[in-house]
Amino acid sequence: MIRSVRSGQFEGVMPIPDEVSEQFVSLLTMHQSQLKGFVFSALGNRDDAQDVLQKTNLTLWKKAGEYREGSPFLPWAFGVARYEVLGYLRDRNRERERVVFHTDVVDMLCEIADTDMELWPDRQQALHRCLESLDDETRHVFGMRYADNLSLQQIAETTNKTIDAIKSLMLRTRKSLKKCIDNRLATTEPN
C-alpha cells in the first residue's frame, strides 16, 4: 500500500466510517467463517463464494451504521449476504451460465439461518456426520458435484448414468441429508 502524503490514509483502502465501532469490527471478524459457509452453501463454488463474500463484507462495512449494537449480528449479516447471493445469481442467470442453487434454495438457507444462529456449528457437524452416513457411490457423486464442482453432464459421463438418474440421485440425497440433519438436531440436547 502507498500512503498518501496529504491525507495520511492508505490509498486503495476504504476509510473507516465514523459509525463503525470496535464491537462491529469484532463481530464481523468473529463471524467470517459462518458468512463464508453460508455463501458457499448457496453457491457451491469456492471462487464464486469468495467473490460474493468480499462483496458482502464491503456492503456490511458500508451499512455498519444501520446495525444496532446489542442486537443479533449474524441474522442481520446473513440478510445482507442473502441479497448479495441473490444479486449474484440474478447476474449469472442473465449471462446464462450454470447456477448451482435457485433463489428458493437460498431463501430456505436464509430461513434456517434466521431460526437460531447458535445452532450453526451443530448444523455443520450434523451435515458432516450425515455425509459420512451416505453410501460410497452417493457420497462420491455428491462430492463430484459440490466439492469438485462438476456439471451434471460430467458426472453422468463419469459414472455411466443418465443425467436424469444423476438429477434424481441428487434430489433424493438432498432430501435425505435434510431429514438426517433435522433428526440429529432434534436428538441433540441444548448445551
Coordinates of N, CA and C in Angstrom, one line a residue:
M1 N 0.8 -1.2 0.0 CA 0.0 0.0 0.0 C 0.9 1.2 0.0
I2 N 0.4 2.3 -0.6 CA 1.1 3.5 -0.7 C 0.4 4.5 0.2
R3 N 1.1 5.2 1.1 CA 0.4 6.1 2.0 C 0.4 7.5 1.3
S4 N -0.8 8.1 1.3 CA -1.0 9.4 0.7 C -0.4 10.5 1.6
V5 N 0.4 11.3 1.1 CA 1.1 12.4 1.9 C 0.1 13.3 2.4
R6 N -0.9 13.7 1.6 CA -1.9 14.7 2.0 C -2.8 14.2 3.1
S7 N -3.4 13.0 2.8 CA -4.5 12.5 3.7 C -4.0 11.7 4.9
G8 N -2.8 11.1 4.7 CA -2.3 10.2 5.7 C -3.0 8.8 5.7
Q9 N -3.9 8.7 4.7 CA -4.6 7.4 4.6 C -3.9 6.5 3.6
F10 N -4.1 5.2 3.7 CA -3.6 4.3 2.7 C -4.4 4.4 1.4
E11 N -3.8 4.6 0.3 CA -4.5 4.6 -1.0 C -5.1 3.2 -1.3
G12 N -6.3 3.1 -1.8 CA -6.9 1.9 -2.1 C -7.5 1.2 -1.0
V13 N -7.5 1.8 0.2 CA -8.1 1.2 1.4 C -9.3 2.1 1.8
M14 N -10.4 1.4 1.9 CA -11.6 2.2 2.3 C -11.5 2.8 3.7
P15 N -11.7 4.1 3.8 CA -11.6 4.7 5.1 C -12.7 4.1 6.1
I16 N -12.4 4.1 7.4 CA -13.3 3.6 8.3 C -14.4 4.6 8.6
P17 N -15.6 4.3 8.3 CA -16.7 5.2 8.6 C -16.8 5.5 10.1
D18 N -17.3 6.7 10.4 CA -17.4 7.1 11.8 C -18.3 6.2 12.6
E19 N -19.3 5.6 11.9 CA -20.3 4.8 12.7 C -19.8 3.4 12.9
V20 N -18.6 3.0 12.5 CA -18.1 1.6 12.7 C -17.4 1.6 14.1
S21 N -18.0 0.7 14.9 CA -17.5 0.6 16.3 C -16.5 -0.6 16.3
E22 N -15.8 -0.6 17.4 CA -14.9 -1.8 17.7 C -15.7 -3.0 17.8
Q23 N -16.9 -2.9 18.4 CA -17.8 -4.1 18.5 C -18.2 -4.6 17.1
F24 N -18.5 -3.7 16.2 CA -18.9 -4.1 14.9 C -17.7 -4.9 14.2
V25 N -16.6 -4.3 14.2 CA -15.4 -4.9 13.6 C -15.1 -6.3 14.2
S26 N -15.3 -6.4 15.5 CA -15.1 -7.7 16.2 C -16.1 -8.7 15.8
L27 N -17.4 -8.3 15.7 CA -18.4 -9.2 15.3 C -18.2 -9.6 13.8
L28 N -17.9 -8.7 13.0 CA -17.7 -9.0 11.6 C -16.5 -10.0 11.4
T29 N -15.5 -9.8 12.2 CA -14.3 -10.7 12.1 C -14.6 -12.1 12.7
M30 N -15.3 -12.1 13.8 CA -15.7 -13.3 14.5 C -16.6 -14.2 13.7
H31 N -17.4 -13.6 12.8 CA -18.4 -14.4 12.1 C -18.1 -14.6 10.6
Q32 N -16.8 -14.4 10.3 CA -16.4 -14.6 8.9 C -16.6 -16.1 8.4
S33 N -16.3 -17.0 9.3 CA -16.4 -18.4 8.9 C -17.9 -18.8 8.6
Q34 N -18.8 -18.3 9.4 CA -20.2 -18.6 9.2 C -20.7 -17.9 7.9
L35 N -20.3 -16.7 7.7 CA -20.7 -16.0 6.5 C -20.1 -16.7 5.3
K36 N -18.9 -17.1 5.3 CA -18.3 -17.9 4.2 C -19.0 -19.2 4.0
G37 N -19.3 -19.9 5.1 CA -20.1 -21.2 4.9 C -21.4 -20.9 4.3
F38 N -22.1 -19.9 4.7 CA -23.4 -19.6 4.2 C -23.4 -19.3 2.7
V39 N -22.5 -18.4 2.3 CA -22.3 -18.1 0.9 C -21.9 -19.3 0.1
F40 N -21.0 -20.1 0.6 CA -20.5 -21.2 -0.2 C -21.7 -22.2 -0.3
S41 N -22.4 -22.4 0.8 CA -23.5 -23.4 0.7 C -24.6 -23.0 -0.3
A42 N -24.7 -21.7 -0.5 CA -25.7 -21.2 -1.5 C -25.2 -21.3 -2.9
L43 N -23.8 -21.2 -3.1 CA -23.3 -21.1 -4.5 C -22.6 -22.4 -4.9
G44 N -22.0 -23.1 -4.0 CA -21.3 -24.4 -4.3 C -20.0 -24.3 -5.0
N45 N -19.5 -23.1 -5.2 CA -18.2 -22.9 -5.9 C -17.4 -21.9 -5.0
R46 N -16.2 -22.4 -4.6 CA -15.3 -21.6 -3.7 C -14.9 -20.2 -4.3
D47 N -14.6 -20.2 -5.6 CA -14.2 -18.9 -6.1 C -15.3 -17.9 -6.2
D48 N -16.5 -18.4 -6.6 CA -17.7 -17.5 -6.7 C -18.0 -17.1 -5.2
A49 N -18.0 -18.0 -4.3 CA -18.3 -17.7 -2.9 C -17.4 -16.7 -2.3
Q50 N -16.1 -16.8 -2.7 CA -15.1 -15.8 -2.2 C -15.4 -14.4 -2.7
D51 N -15.8 -14.3 -4.0 CA -16.1 -13.0 -4.6 C -17.3 -12.4 -3.9
V52 N -18.4 -13.3 -3.7 CA -19.6 -12.8 -3.1 C -19.4 -12.4 -1.6
L53 N -18.5 -13.2 -0.9 CA -18.2 -12.9 0.5 C -17.5 -11.5 0.5
Q54 N -16.6 -11.2 -0.4 CA -15.9 -9.9 -0.4 C -16.9 -8.8 -0.6
K55 N -17.8 -9.0 -1.5 CA -18.9 -8.0 -1.8 C -19.8 -7.9 -0.6
T56 N -20.1 -9.0 0.1 CA -20.9 -8.9 1.3 C -20.2 -8.1 2.4
N57 N -18.9 -8.4 2.6 CA -18.2 -7.7 3.6 C -18.1 -6.2 3.3
L58 N -18.0 -5.8 2.1 CA -17.9 -4.4 1.7 C -19.3 -3.8 2.0
T59 N -20.4 -4.5 1.6 CA -21.7 -4.0 1.9 C -22.0 -3.8 3.4
L60 N -21.5 -4.9 4.2 CA -21.7 -4.8 5.6 C -20.9 -3.6 6.2
W61 N -19.8 -3.4 5.7 CA -18.9 -2.3 6.1 C -19.6 -0.9 5.8
K62 N -20.2 -0.8 4.6 CA -20.9 0.4 4.3 C -22.2 0.6 5.1
K63 N -22.8 -0.5 5.5 CA -24.1 -0.4 6.2 C -23.9 -0.5 7.7
A64 N -22.6 -0.4 8.2 CA -22.3 -0.5 9.6 C -23.2 0.4 10.5
G65 N -23.5 1.6 10.0 CA -24.3 2.5 10.7 C -25.8 2.0 10.9
E66 N -26.2 1.1 10.1 CA -27.6 0.5 10.2 C -27.7 -0.6 11.3
Y67 N -26.5 -1.1 11.7 CA -26.5 -2.2 12.7 C -26.7 -1.6 14.1
R68 N -27.7 -2.1 14.8 CA -27.9 -1.7 16.2 C -27.1 -2.5 17.1
E69 N -26.2 -1.9 17.8 CA -25.3 -2.6 18.8 C -26.2 -3.3 19.8
G70 N -25.8 -4.5 20.1 CA -26.6 -5.3 21.1 C -27.6 -6.2 20.5
S71 N -28.0 -6.0 19.2 CA -28.9 -6.8 18.5 C -28.1 -8.0 17.9
P72 N -28.8 -9.1 17.6 CA -28.1 -10.2 17.0 C -27.4 -9.8 15.6
F73 N -26.1 -10.0 15.6 CA -25.4 -9.6 14.4 C -25.5 -10.6 13.2
L74 N -25.5 -11.9 13.5 CA -25.4 -12.8 12.4 C -26.7 -12.9 11.5
P75 N -27.9 -12.9 12.1 CA -29.0 -12.8 11.2 C -29.0 -11.6 10.3
W76 N -28.6 -10.4 10.9 CA -28.5 -9.2 10.1 C -27.5 -9.4 8.9
A77 N -26.3 -9.9 9.3 CA -25.3 -10.1 8.3 C -25.7 -11.2 7.2
F78 N -26.4 -12.2 7.7 CA -26.9 -13.2 6.7 C -28.0 -12.6 5.8
G79 N -28.7 -11.6 6.3 CA -29.7 -11.0 5.4 C -29.0 -10.2 4.3
V80 N -27.9 -9.5 4.7 CA -27.1 -8.8 3.7 C -26.5 -9.8 2.7
A81 N -25.9 -10.9 3.2 CA -25.3 -11.9 2.4 C -26.3 -12.5 1.4
R82 N -27.6 -12.7 1.9 CA -28.6 -13.3 1.1 C -28.9 -12.4 -0.1
Y83 N -29.0 -11.1 0.1 CA -29.2 -10.2 -1.1 C -28.0 -10.2 -2.0
E84 N -26.8 -10.3 -1.5 CA -25.6 -10.4 -2.4 C -25.6 -11.7 -3.2
V85 N -26.0 -12.8 -2.6 CA -26.1 -14.1 -3.3 C -27.2 -14.0 -4.3
L86 N -28.3 -13.5 -4.0 CA -29.4 -13.4 -5.0 C -29.0 -12.5 -6.1
G87 N -28.3 -11.4 -5.8 CA -27.9 -10.5 -6.9 C -26.9 -11.2 -7.8
Y88 N -26.0 -12.0 -7.2 CA -25.0 -12.8 -8.0 C -25.7 -13.8 -8.9
L89 N -26.7 -14.5 -8.3 CA -27.4 -15.5 -9.1 C -28.2 -14.8 -10.2
R90 N -28.8 -13.7 -10.0 CA -29.5 -13.0 -11.0 C -28.6 -12.6 -12.1
D91 N -27.4 -12.1 -11.8 CA -26.5 -11.7 -12.8 C -26.0 -12.9 -13.6
R92 N -25.7 -14.0 -12.9 CA -25.3 -15.2 -13.6 C -26.4 -15.7 -14.5
N93 N -27.6 -15.7 -14.1 CA -28.7 -16.1 -14.9 C -28.8 -15.3 -16.2
R94 N -28.5 -14.0 -16.1 CA -28.5 -13.1 -17.2 C -27.4 -13.5 -18.2
E95 N -26.3 -14.0 -17.7 CA -25.2 -14.4 -18.5 C -25.4 -15.8 -19.0
R96 N -26.5 -16.5 -18.6 CA -26.8 -17.8 -19.0 C -25.8 -18.8 -18.6
E97 N -25.1 -18.6 -17.5 CA -24.2 -19.6 -17.0 C -24.8 -20.5 -16.0
R98 N -24.2 -21.5 -15.7 CA -24.7 -22.5 -14.7 C -24.8 -21.9 -13.3
V99 N -25.9 -22.2 -12.7 CA -26.2 -21.7 -11.3 C -26.4 -23.0 -10.5
V100 N -25.7 -23.1 -9.3 CA -25.9 -24.3 -8.5 C -27.2 -24.4 -7.9
F101 N -27.6 -23.3 -7.2 CA -28.9 -23.3 -6.4 C -29.8 -22.2 -7.0
H102 N -31.1 -22.4 -6.9 CA -32.0 -21.4 -7.3 C -32.3 -20.5 -6.1
T103 N -33.0 -19.4 -6.3 CA -33.3 -18.5 -5.3 C -34.1 -19.1 -4.2
D104 N -35.0 -20.0 -4.5 CA -35.8 -20.6 -3.4 C -35.0 -21.4 -2.5
V105 N -33.9 -22.0 -2.9 CA -32.9 -22.7 -2.0 C -32.2 -21.7 -1.2
V106 N -31.8 -20.6 -1.8 CA -31.2 -19.5 -1.0 C -32.1 -19.0 0.1
D107 N -33.4 -18.8 -0.2 CA -34.4 -18.4 0.7 C -34.5 -19.4 1.9
M108 N -34.5 -20.7 1.5 CA -34.6 -21.8 2.5 C -33.3 -21.7 3.5
L109 N -32.2 -21.5 2.9 CA -31.0 -21.4 3.7 C -31.1 -20.2 4.6
C110 N -31.6 -19.1 4.2 CA -31.8 -17.9 5.0 C -32.8 -18.2 6.1
E111 N -33.8 -18.9 5.8 CA -34.8 -19.2 6.9 C -34.1 -20.1 8.0
I112 N -33.3 -21.0 7.5 CA -32.5 -21.8 8.5 C -31.6 -20.9 9.3
A113 N -31.0 -20.0 8.6 CA -30.0 -19.1 9.3 C -30.7 -18.2 10.3
D114 N -31.9 -17.8 10.0 CA -32.7 -16.9 10.9 C -33.2 -17.6 12.1
T115 N -33.5 -18.9 12.0 CA -34.1 -19.6 13.1 C -33.3 -19.6 14.4
D116 N -32.1 -20.0 14.4 CA -31.3 -19.9 15.6 C -29.8 -20.1 15.2
M117 N -29.1 -18.9 15.2 CA -27.7 -18.9 14.7 C -26.8 -19.7 15.6
E118 N -27.2 -19.9 16.8 CA -26.3 -20.6 17.7 C -26.3 -22.1 17.3
L119 N -27.2 -22.6 16.5 CA -27.2 -23.9 16.1 C -26.3 -24.2 14.8
W120 N -25.8 -23.1 14.3 CA -25.0 -23.2 13.0 C -23.9 -24.2 13.2
P121 N -23.0 -24.2 14.2 CA -22.0 -25.2 14.3 C -22.5 -26.6 14.4
D122 N -23.7 -26.7 15.2 CA -24.3 -28.0 15.3 C -24.8 -28.5 13.9
R123 N -25.3 -27.6 13.1 CA -25.8 -28.0 11.8 C -24.6 -28.5 10.9
Q124 N -23.5 -27.7 11.0 CA -22.4 -28.1 10.2 C -21.9 -29.5 10.6
Q125 N -21.8 -29.7 11.9 CA -21.4 -31.1 12.4 C -22.4 -32.1 12.0
A126 N -23.7 -31.8 12.1 CA -24.7 -32.8 11.7 C -24.6 -33.1 10.2
L127 N -24.3 -32.1 9.4 CA -24.2 -32.3 7.9 C -23.0 -33.2 7.7
H128 N -21.9 -32.9 8.4 CA -20.7 -33.8 8.2 C -21.0 -35.2 8.5
R129 N -21.6 -35.4 9.7 CA -21.9 -36.8 10.1 C -22.9 -37.5 9.1
C130 N -23.9 -36.7 8.6 CA -24.9 -37.2 7.7 C -24.2 -37.6 6.3
L131 N -23.2 -36.8 5.9 CA -22.5 -37.1 4.7 C -21.7 -38.4 4.9
E132 N -21.1 -38.6 6.0 CA -20.4 -39.8 6.3 C -21.3 -41.0 6.2
S133 N -22.6 -40.9 6.5 CA -23.5 -42.0 6.5 C -24.0 -42.4 5.2
L134 N -23.7 -41.6 4.1 CA -24.1 -41.9 2.8 C -23.3 -43.1 2.3
D135 N -23.9 -43.9 1.4 CA -23.1 -45.0 0.8 C -22.0 -44.4 -0.1
D136 N -21.0 -45.2 -0.3 CA -19.8 -44.7 -1.0 C -20.1 -44.1 -2.4
E137 N -21.0 -44.7 -3.2 CA -21.3 -44.2 -4.5 C -22.0 -42.8 -4.4
T138 N -23.0 -42.7 -3.5 CA -23.7 -41.5 -3.4 C -22.8 -40.4 -2.9
R139 N -22.0 -40.7 -1.9 CA -21.0 -39.7 -1.4 C -20.1 -39.2 -2.5
H140 N -19.6 -40.2 -3.3 CA -18.7 -39.9 -4.4 C -19.4 -38.9 -5.4
V141 N -20.6 -39.2 -5.8 CA -21.4 -38.4 -6.8 C -21.6 -37.0 -6.2
F142 N -22.0 -37.0 -4.9 CA -22.3 -35.7 -4.2 C -21.0 -34.9 -4.2
G143 N -19.9 -35.5 -3.9 CA -18.6 -34.9 -3.9 C -18.2 -34.3 -5.2
M144 N -18.5 -35.1 -6.3 CA -18.1 -34.6 -7.6 C -18.9 -33.3 -7.9
R145 N -20.1 -33.3 -7.5 CA -21.0 -32.1 -7.7 C -20.6 -30.9 -6.9
Y146 N -20.4 -31.1 -5.6 CA -20.2 -29.9 -4.7 C -18.7 -29.7 -4.3
A147 N -17.9 -30.7 -4.3 CA -16.5 -30.4 -3.9 C -15.7 -30.2 -5.2
D148 N -15.9 -31.0 -6.2 CA -15.2 -30.9 -7.5 C -15.9 -29.9 -8.5
N149 N -17.1 -29.5 -8.2 CA -17.8 -28.6 -9.0 C -18.1 -29.1 -10.4
L150 N -18.3 -30.4 -10.6 CA -18.6 -30.9 -11.9 C -20.0 -30.7 -12.3
S151 N -20.3 -30.6 -13.6 CA -21.6 -30.4 -14.1 C -22.3 -31.8 -14.0
L152 N -23.6 -31.8 -14.1 CA -24.4 -33.0 -14.1 C -24.0 -33.9 -15.3
Q153 N -23.7 -33.2 -16.4 CA -23.3 -33.9 -17.6 C -22.0 -34.7 -17.4
Q154 N -21.0 -34.0 -16.8 CA -19.7 -34.6 -16.5 C -19.9 -35.7 -15.5
I155 N -20.7 -35.6 -14.5 CA -20.9 -36.7 -13.5 C -21.6 -37.9 -14.2
A156 N -22.6 -37.6 -15.1 CA -23.3 -38.7 -15.8 C -22.3 -39.4 -16.7
E157 N -21.4 -38.7 -17.4 CA -20.4 -39.4 -18.2 C -19.4 -40.2 -17.4
T158 N -19.0 -39.6 -16.2 CA -18.0 -40.3 -15.4 C -18.6 -41.6 -14.8
T159 N -19.9 -41.6 -14.4 CA -20.5 -42.7 -13.7 C -21.3 -43.6 -14.7
N160 N -21.3 -43.3 -16.0 CA -22.0 -44.1 -16.9 C -23.5 -44.1 -16.6
K161 N -24.1 -43.0 -16.2 CA -25.5 -42.9 -15.9 C -26.1 -41.8 -16.7
T162 N -27.4 -41.7 -16.7 CA -28.1 -40.6 -17.5 C -28.1 -39.4 -16.6
I163 N -28.3 -38.3 -17.2 CA -28.4 -37.0 -16.5 C -29.6 -37.1 -15.5
D164 N -30.7 -37.6 -16.1 CA -31.9 -37.7 -15.2 C -31.7 -38.6 -14.0
A165 N -30.9 -39.7 -14.1 CA -30.6 -40.5 -13.0 C -29.7 -39.7 -12.0
I166 N -28.8 -38.9 -12.4 CA -28.0 -38.1 -11.5 C -28.8 -37.1 -10.8
K167 N -29.7 -36.4 -11.6 CA -30.6 -35.4 -11.0 C -31.5 -36.0 -9.9
S168 N -32.0 -37.2 -10.2 CA -32.8 -37.9 -9.3 C -32.0 -38.3 -8.0
L169 N -30.8 -38.8 -8.2 CA -30.0 -39.1 -7.1 C -29.7 -37.9 -6.2
M170 N -29.4 -36.8 -6.9 CA -29.0 -35.6 -6.1 C -30.2 -35.1 -5.3
L171 N -31.4 -35.1 -5.9 CA -32.6 -34.7 -5.2 C -32.9 -35.6 -4.0
R172 N -32.9 -36.9 -4.2 CA -33.1 -37.8 -3.1 C -32.0 -37.6 -2.0
T173 N -30.8 -37.4 -2.4 CA -29.7 -37.2 -1.4 C -29.9 -35.9 -0.6
R174 N -30.3 -34.8 -1.3 CA -30.5 -33.6 -0.6 C -31.7 -33.7 0.4
K175 N -32.7 -34.4 0.0 CA -33.9 -34.6 0.9 C -33.4 -35.5 2.1
S176 N -32.7 -36.5 1.8 CA -32.2 -37.4 2.8 C -31.3 -36.7 3.8
L177 N -30.4 -35.9 3.3 CA -29.5 -35.1 4.2 C -30.3 -34.1 5.0
K178 N -31.3 -33.5 4.5 CA -32.1 -32.6 5.3 C -32.8 -33.3 6.4
K179 N -33.4 -34.5 6.1 CA -34.0 -35.2 7.1 C -33.0 -35.7 8.2
C180 N -31.9 -36.2 7.7 CA -30.8 -36.6 8.7 C -30.4 -35.5 9.6
I181 N -30.1 -34.3 9.0 CA -29.7 -33.2 9.8 C -30.8 -32.8 10.8
D182 N -32.0 -32.7 10.4 CA -33.1 -32.4 11.3 C -33.2 -33.4 12.4
N183 N -33.1 -34.7 12.1 CA -33.2 -35.7 13.1 C -32.0 -35.6 14.1
R184 N -30.8 -35.4 13.6 CA -29.7 -35.2 14.5 C -29.8 -34.0 15.4
L185 N -30.3 -32.9 14.9 CA -30.5 -31.7 15.7 C -31.6 -31.9 16.7
A186 N -32.7 -32.7 16.3 CA -33.8 -32.9 17.3 C -33.3 -33.8 18.5
T187 N -32.4 -34.6 18.2 CA -31.9 -35.5 19.3 C -30.8 -34.9 20.1
T188 N -30.2 -33.8 19.6 CA -29.1 -33.2 20.4 C -29.7 -32.3 21.5
E189 N -29.2 -32.5 22.7 CA -29.7 -31.7 23.8 C -29.0 -30.4 23.8
P190 N -29.7 -29.3 24.1 CA -29.1 -28.0 24.2 C -28.0 -27.9 25.2
N191 N -27.0 -27.1 24.9 CA -25.9 -27.0 25.9 C -26.2 -26.2 27.1

